[in-house]
Amino acid sequence: MSNAENKTADAKSDARAARPQGRSLLLLTFILAIVFVGSGLVGHAPWKLHEVQSLEIVQTMAESNDFVVPMRDDQPALETPPLFFMTAVGLTDKLADYIPERDAARVAGGAYLAITLLFAGLLGRLTWKPAEHKNVGRTGAMTVLILIGTLGVVWFGHDVTTDSALVAGVTVGLYGLLLLPRSTLWGGLWLGTGAGIAFMAKGLLGPAILGVTALLMPFLATWGGLGKQIRGMFVGLLFALPWLAIWPWLLYQRDPQLLDQWLWGNNLDLYLNNIAVGTPQENLQWLWAILIMAFPAWLLAILALIVRPFAFFGLPGVRLALLVSVVGWAVLLTAEAARPIHGVMLLIPLAALGAGSITRMPGLIVAPVKWLSALLFGALALTLWGLWGYLRFKGEVPEIEQVNAVMPDGYGFAFQPILYLVAAVATVLWLWIVMRFRSPKPSALLAWPAGVVMAWTLLMMHQPLVDKLVAERGMVVEPSIGVPLALQQPEQAGTVASEAEATESDSEAEPAAEPAATP
């Protein structure tokens, strides 16, 4: 073999070693995703106001067996269609012998989060599949890892809310839209199904974003796939029709005024007649919220366009990710009814786009990110494990002024072995990744998503403490554009869920508190 051939072989070997690859990366991604989805899914009180409202509707629907009109406080709650609540009620019946009703509703949110991660991985792989020969790596797994490490998914991903189904539907629809040039039938199936799920989850917002993107996408498509895309859109419409028609027809049969209230009052009028650019201060606050929610996905997306400048012209998936991002964020920025949680669905295209930057990440960036992750999550792990150890073996709060200022009065330690075992596994896995994958190889970036998963499991290890803090200081109220996060006392959130929370709060106030339900 000549020297030139040896150098070429060495270069290819170095390129393969410079990135995580193969089944090991898929297995690692699967483990991190399962731990992330499962941790904190059950066993704790509601922490946010919209969770209380959703749980009230689920309980009322389970008692009345009325799946057409969601009810709260004996009044129609037509802010959203009933798909998420129907899913939660169905799981409540199936899991009634194993977990409480409230936790079964949380399992519905976890199921939709799992669907989101699955189809986000498929979308990321398909986005960069034509460029596999350019060493982009396993972009499907990387897309999932980026999503897990994105702050918006961490903050909203486990919430009991209809938006979890909205995000899943939009992700499925985007995958179908990108699949259209390859397969009219399967692309149309997933496009229509995703649009239908998004519609039955939140109304017209998700299907509108998918629809506008679908109408604009043929102008950016390659010439060979244009015909299939157009035919696939009609196929998608056929698959979406049952989702779009059955429930509104049943609602109309129940009472035409209910349909009018939902369609105009909570959808068309809410978005079409409340379009406003906003003041500069509100726009800056909303932009800041976007940058925080989408971190680090938006940074990686920008980097992907820098290190692969010709991807926009050669890859339809890259054009789709950019197009849906522009359309989606434009809708949210101009709609007064938009809230930060609606932006979670737009993290999917950013993550898929950012996955193309990982294997070309410069070593000057990889090393600082890896060690910053190690220091940040290492300090967090030492703090939370130290607090757990002190509470476990001392049975009292540490005599530290900063800790006493945060800890609730009368908090009793509750031993929850399953949560501690999961947290220990996540910690060991993070340590192994930090020690195993070293910079400047891009695989060292695994320290960030693994650190996020570890931090989440460690927080869930202190579920009873967080429940007590929420019970004392109130729940997080989801803000609108330009409005900061606020707290609302649990008794103001709703009668059914607040009574349950008050009962749990009273039981935890005793020094020898019983542990909360474990997953």
PDB file of N, CA and C in Angstrom, residues 77-110:
ATOM      1  N   ALA A  77     -64.537  23.566  29.536  1.00  0.00           N
ATOM      2  CA  ALA A  77     -63.150  24.039  29.411  1.00  0.00           C
ATOM      3  C   ALA A  77     -62.700  23.774  27.982  1.00  0.00           C
ATOM      4  N   LEU A  78     -63.075  24.667  27.075  1.00  0.00           N
ATOM      5  CA  LEU A  78     -62.855  24.456  25.650  1.00  0.00           C
ATOM      6  C   LEU A  78     -61.632  25.205  25.143  1.00  0.00           C
ATOM      7  N   GLU A  79     -60.672  25.452  26.023  1.00  0.00           N
ATOM      8  CA  GLU A  79     -59.428  26.058  25.544  1.00  0.00           C
ATOM      9  C   GLU A  79     -58.709  25.133  24.568  1.00  0.00           C
ATOM     10  N   THR A  80     -58.873  23.822  24.772  1.00  0.00           N
ATOM     11  CA  THR A  80     -58.218  22.838  23.912  1.00  0.00           C
ATOM     12  C   THR A  80     -59.160  21.679  23.654  1.00  0.00           C
ATOM     13  N   PRO A  81     -58.987  20.952  22.536  1.00  0.00           N
ATOM     14  CA  PRO A  81     -59.712  19.692  22.328  1.00  0.00           C
ATOM     15  C   PRO A  81     -59.281  18.650  23.366  1.00  0.00           C
ATOM     16  N   PRO A  82     -59.980  17.512  23.409  1.00  0.00           N
ATOM     17  CA  PRO A  82     -59.798  16.608  24.557  1.00  0.00           C
ATOM     18  C   PRO A  82     -58.792  15.479  24.388  1.00  0.00           C
ATOM     19  N   LEU A  83     -57.927  15.482  23.371  1.00  0.00           N
ATOM     20  CA  LEU A  83     -57.079  14.315  23.129  1.00  0.00           C
ATOM     21  C   LEU A  83     -56.211  13.978  24.339  1.00  0.00           C
ATOM     22  N   PHE A  84     -55.515  14.956  24.894  1.00  0.00           N
ATOM     23  CA  PHE A  84     -54.628  14.667  26.024  1.00  0.00           C
ATOM     24  C   PHE A  84     -55.420  14.138  27.213  1.00  0.00           C
ATOM     25  N   PHE A  85     -56.563  14.733  27.479  1.00  0.00           N
ATOM     26  CA  PHE A  85     -57.373  14.295  28.612  1.00  0.00           C
ATOM     27  C   PHE A  85     -57.920  12.895  28.378  1.00  0.00           C
ATOM     28  N   MET A  86     -58.296  12.593  27.135  1.00  0.00           N
ATOM     29  CA  MET A  86     -58.761  11.249  26.811  1.00  0.00           C
ATOM     30  C   MET A  86     -57.644  10.223  27.022  1.00  0.00           C
ATOM     31  N   THR A  87     -56.443  10.573  26.613  1.00  0.00           N
ATOM     32  CA  THR A  87     -55.303   9.679  26.823  1.00  0.00           C
ATOM     33  C   THR A  87     -55.063   9.436  28.303  1.00  0.00           C
ATOM     34  N   ALA A  88     -55.119  10.516  29.087  1.00  0.00           N
ATOM     35  CA  ALA A  88     -54.896  10.391  30.525  1.00  0.00           C
ATOM     36  C   ALA A  88     -55.974   9.534  31.184  1.00  0.00           C
ATOM     37  N   VAL A  89     -57.233   9.727  30.777  1.00  0.00           N
ATOM     38  CA  VAL A  89     -58.319   8.928  31.347  1.00  0.00           C
ATOM     39  C   VAL A  89     -58.155   7.457  30.969  1.00  0.00           C
ATOM     40  N   GLY A  90     -57.786   7.192  29.718  1.00  0.00           N
ATOM     41  CA  GLY A  90     -57.558   5.819  29.298  1.00  0.00           C
ATOM     42  C   GLY A  90     -56.458   5.144  30.098  1.00  0.00           C
ATOM     43  N   LEU A  91     -55.367   5.856  30.350  1.00  0.00           N
ATOM     44  CA  LEU A  91     -54.278   5.306  31.154  1.00  0.00           C
ATOM     45  C   LEU A  91     -54.689   5.169  32.609  1.00  0.00           C
ATOM     46  N   THR A  92     -55.565   6.055  33.077  1.00  0.00           N
ATOM     47  CA  THR A  92     -56.060   5.940  34.451  1.00  0.00           C
ATOM     48  C   THR A  92     -56.798   4.623  34.643  1.00  0.00           C
ATOM     49  N   ASP A  93     -57.614   4.255  33.651  1.00  0.00           N
ATOM     50  CA  ASP A  93     -58.332   2.983  33.740  1.00  0.00           C
ATOM     51  C   ASP A  93     -57.377   1.791  33.677  1.00  0.00           C
ATOM     52  N   LYS A  94     -56.391   1.877  32.808  1.00  0.00           N
ATOM     53  CA  LYS A  94     -55.468   0.756  32.639  1.00  0.00           C
ATOM     54  C   LYS A  94     -54.538   0.584  33.838  1.00  0.00           C
ATOM     55  N   LEU A  95     -54.156   1.683  34.456  1.00  0.00           N
ATOM     56  CA  LEU A  95     -53.155   1.649  35.528  1.00  0.00           C
ATOM     57  C   LEU A  95     -53.759   1.847  36.908  1.00  0.00           C
ATOM     58  N   ALA A  96     -55.095   1.739  37.009  1.00  0.00           N
ATOM     59  CA  ALA A  96     -55.766   2.033  38.286  1.00  0.00           C
ATOM     60  C   ALA A  96     -55.291   1.124  39.413  1.00  0.00           C
ATOM     61  N   ASP A  97     -54.872  -0.091  39.107  1.00  0.00           N
ATOM     62  CA  ASP A  97     -54.445  -1.033  40.156  1.00  0.00           C
ATOM     63  C   ASP A  97     -53.001  -0.829  40.575  1.00  0.00           C
ATOM     64  N   TYR A  98     -52.296   0.083  39.890  1.00  0.00           N
ATOM     65  CA  TYR A  98     -50.861   0.209  40.150  1.00  0.00           C
ATOM     66  C   TYR A  98     -50.465   1.582  40.694  1.00  0.00           C
ATOM     67  N   ILE A  99     -51.032   2.637  40.149  1.00  0.00           N
ATOM     68  CA  ILE A  99     -50.640   3.982  40.558  1.00  0.00           C
ATOM     69  C   ILE A  99     -51.889   4.847  40.719  1.00  0.00           C
ATOM     70  N   PRO A 100     -51.796   5.955  41.476  1.00  0.00           N
ATOM     71  CA  PRO A 100     -52.946   6.841  41.645  1.00  0.00           C
ATOM     72  C   PRO A 100     -53.357   7.500  40.327  1.00  0.00           C
ATOM     73  N   GLU A 101     -54.582   8.049  40.296  1.00  0.00           N
ATOM     74  CA  GLU A 101     -55.093   8.685  39.083  1.00  0.00           C
ATOM     75  C   GLU A 101     -54.205   9.833  38.635  1.00  0.00           C
ATOM     76  N   ARG A 102     -53.749  10.631  39.586  1.00  0.00           N
ATOM     77  CA  ARG A 102     -52.918  11.780  39.232  1.00  0.00           C
ATOM     78  C   ARG A 102     -51.649  11.352  38.518  1.00  0.00           C
ATOM     79  N   ASP A 103     -51.050  10.253  38.990  1.00  0.00           N
ATOM     80  CA  ASP A 103     -49.826   9.761  38.361  1.00  0.00           C
ATOM     81  C   ASP A 103     -50.104   9.167  36.989  1.00  0.00           C
ATOM     82  N   ALA A 104     -51.278   8.575  36.799  1.00  0.00           N
ATOM     83  CA  ALA A 104     -51.625   8.045  35.480  1.00  0.00           C
ATOM     84  C   ALA A 104     -51.708   9.162  34.450  1.00  0.00           C
ATOM     85  N   ALA A 105     -52.218  10.324  34.868  1.00  0.00           N
ATOM     86  CA  ALA A 105     -52.233  11.476  33.963  1.00  0.00           C
ATOM     87  C   ALA A 105     -50.823  11.904  33.604  1.00  0.00           C
ATOM     88  N   ARG A 106     -49.914  11.792  34.547  1.00  0.00           N
ATOM     89  CA  ARG A 106     -48.513  12.129  34.256  1.00  0.00           C
ATOM     90  C   ARG A 106     -47.903  11.141  33.274  1.00  0.00           C
ATOM     91  N   VAL A 107     -48.318   9.884  33.342  1.00  0.00           N
ATOM     92  CA  VAL A 107     -47.814   8.892  32.392  1.00  0.00           C
ATOM     93  C   VAL A 107     -48.205   9.278  30.968  1.00  0.00           C
ATOM     94  N   ALA A 108     -49.386   9.896  30.806  1.00  0.00           N
ATOM     95  CA  ALA A 108     -49.791  10.366  29.474  1.00  0.00           C
ATOM     96  C   ALA A 108     -48.801  11.394  28.953  1.00  0.00           C
ATOM     97  N   GLY A 109     -48.388  12.326  29.814  1.00  0.00           N
ATOM     98  CA  GLY A 109     -47.380  13.300  29.396  1.00  0.00           C
ATOM     99  C   GLY A 109     -46.070  12.634  29.033  1.00  0.00           C
ATOM    100  N   GLY A 110     -45.664  11.613  29.807  1.00  0.00           N
ATOM    101  CA  GLY A 110     -44.441  10.886  29.495  1.00  0.00           C
ATOM    102  C   GLY A 110     -44.537  10.139  28.185  1.00  0.00           C
TER     103      GLY A 110
END
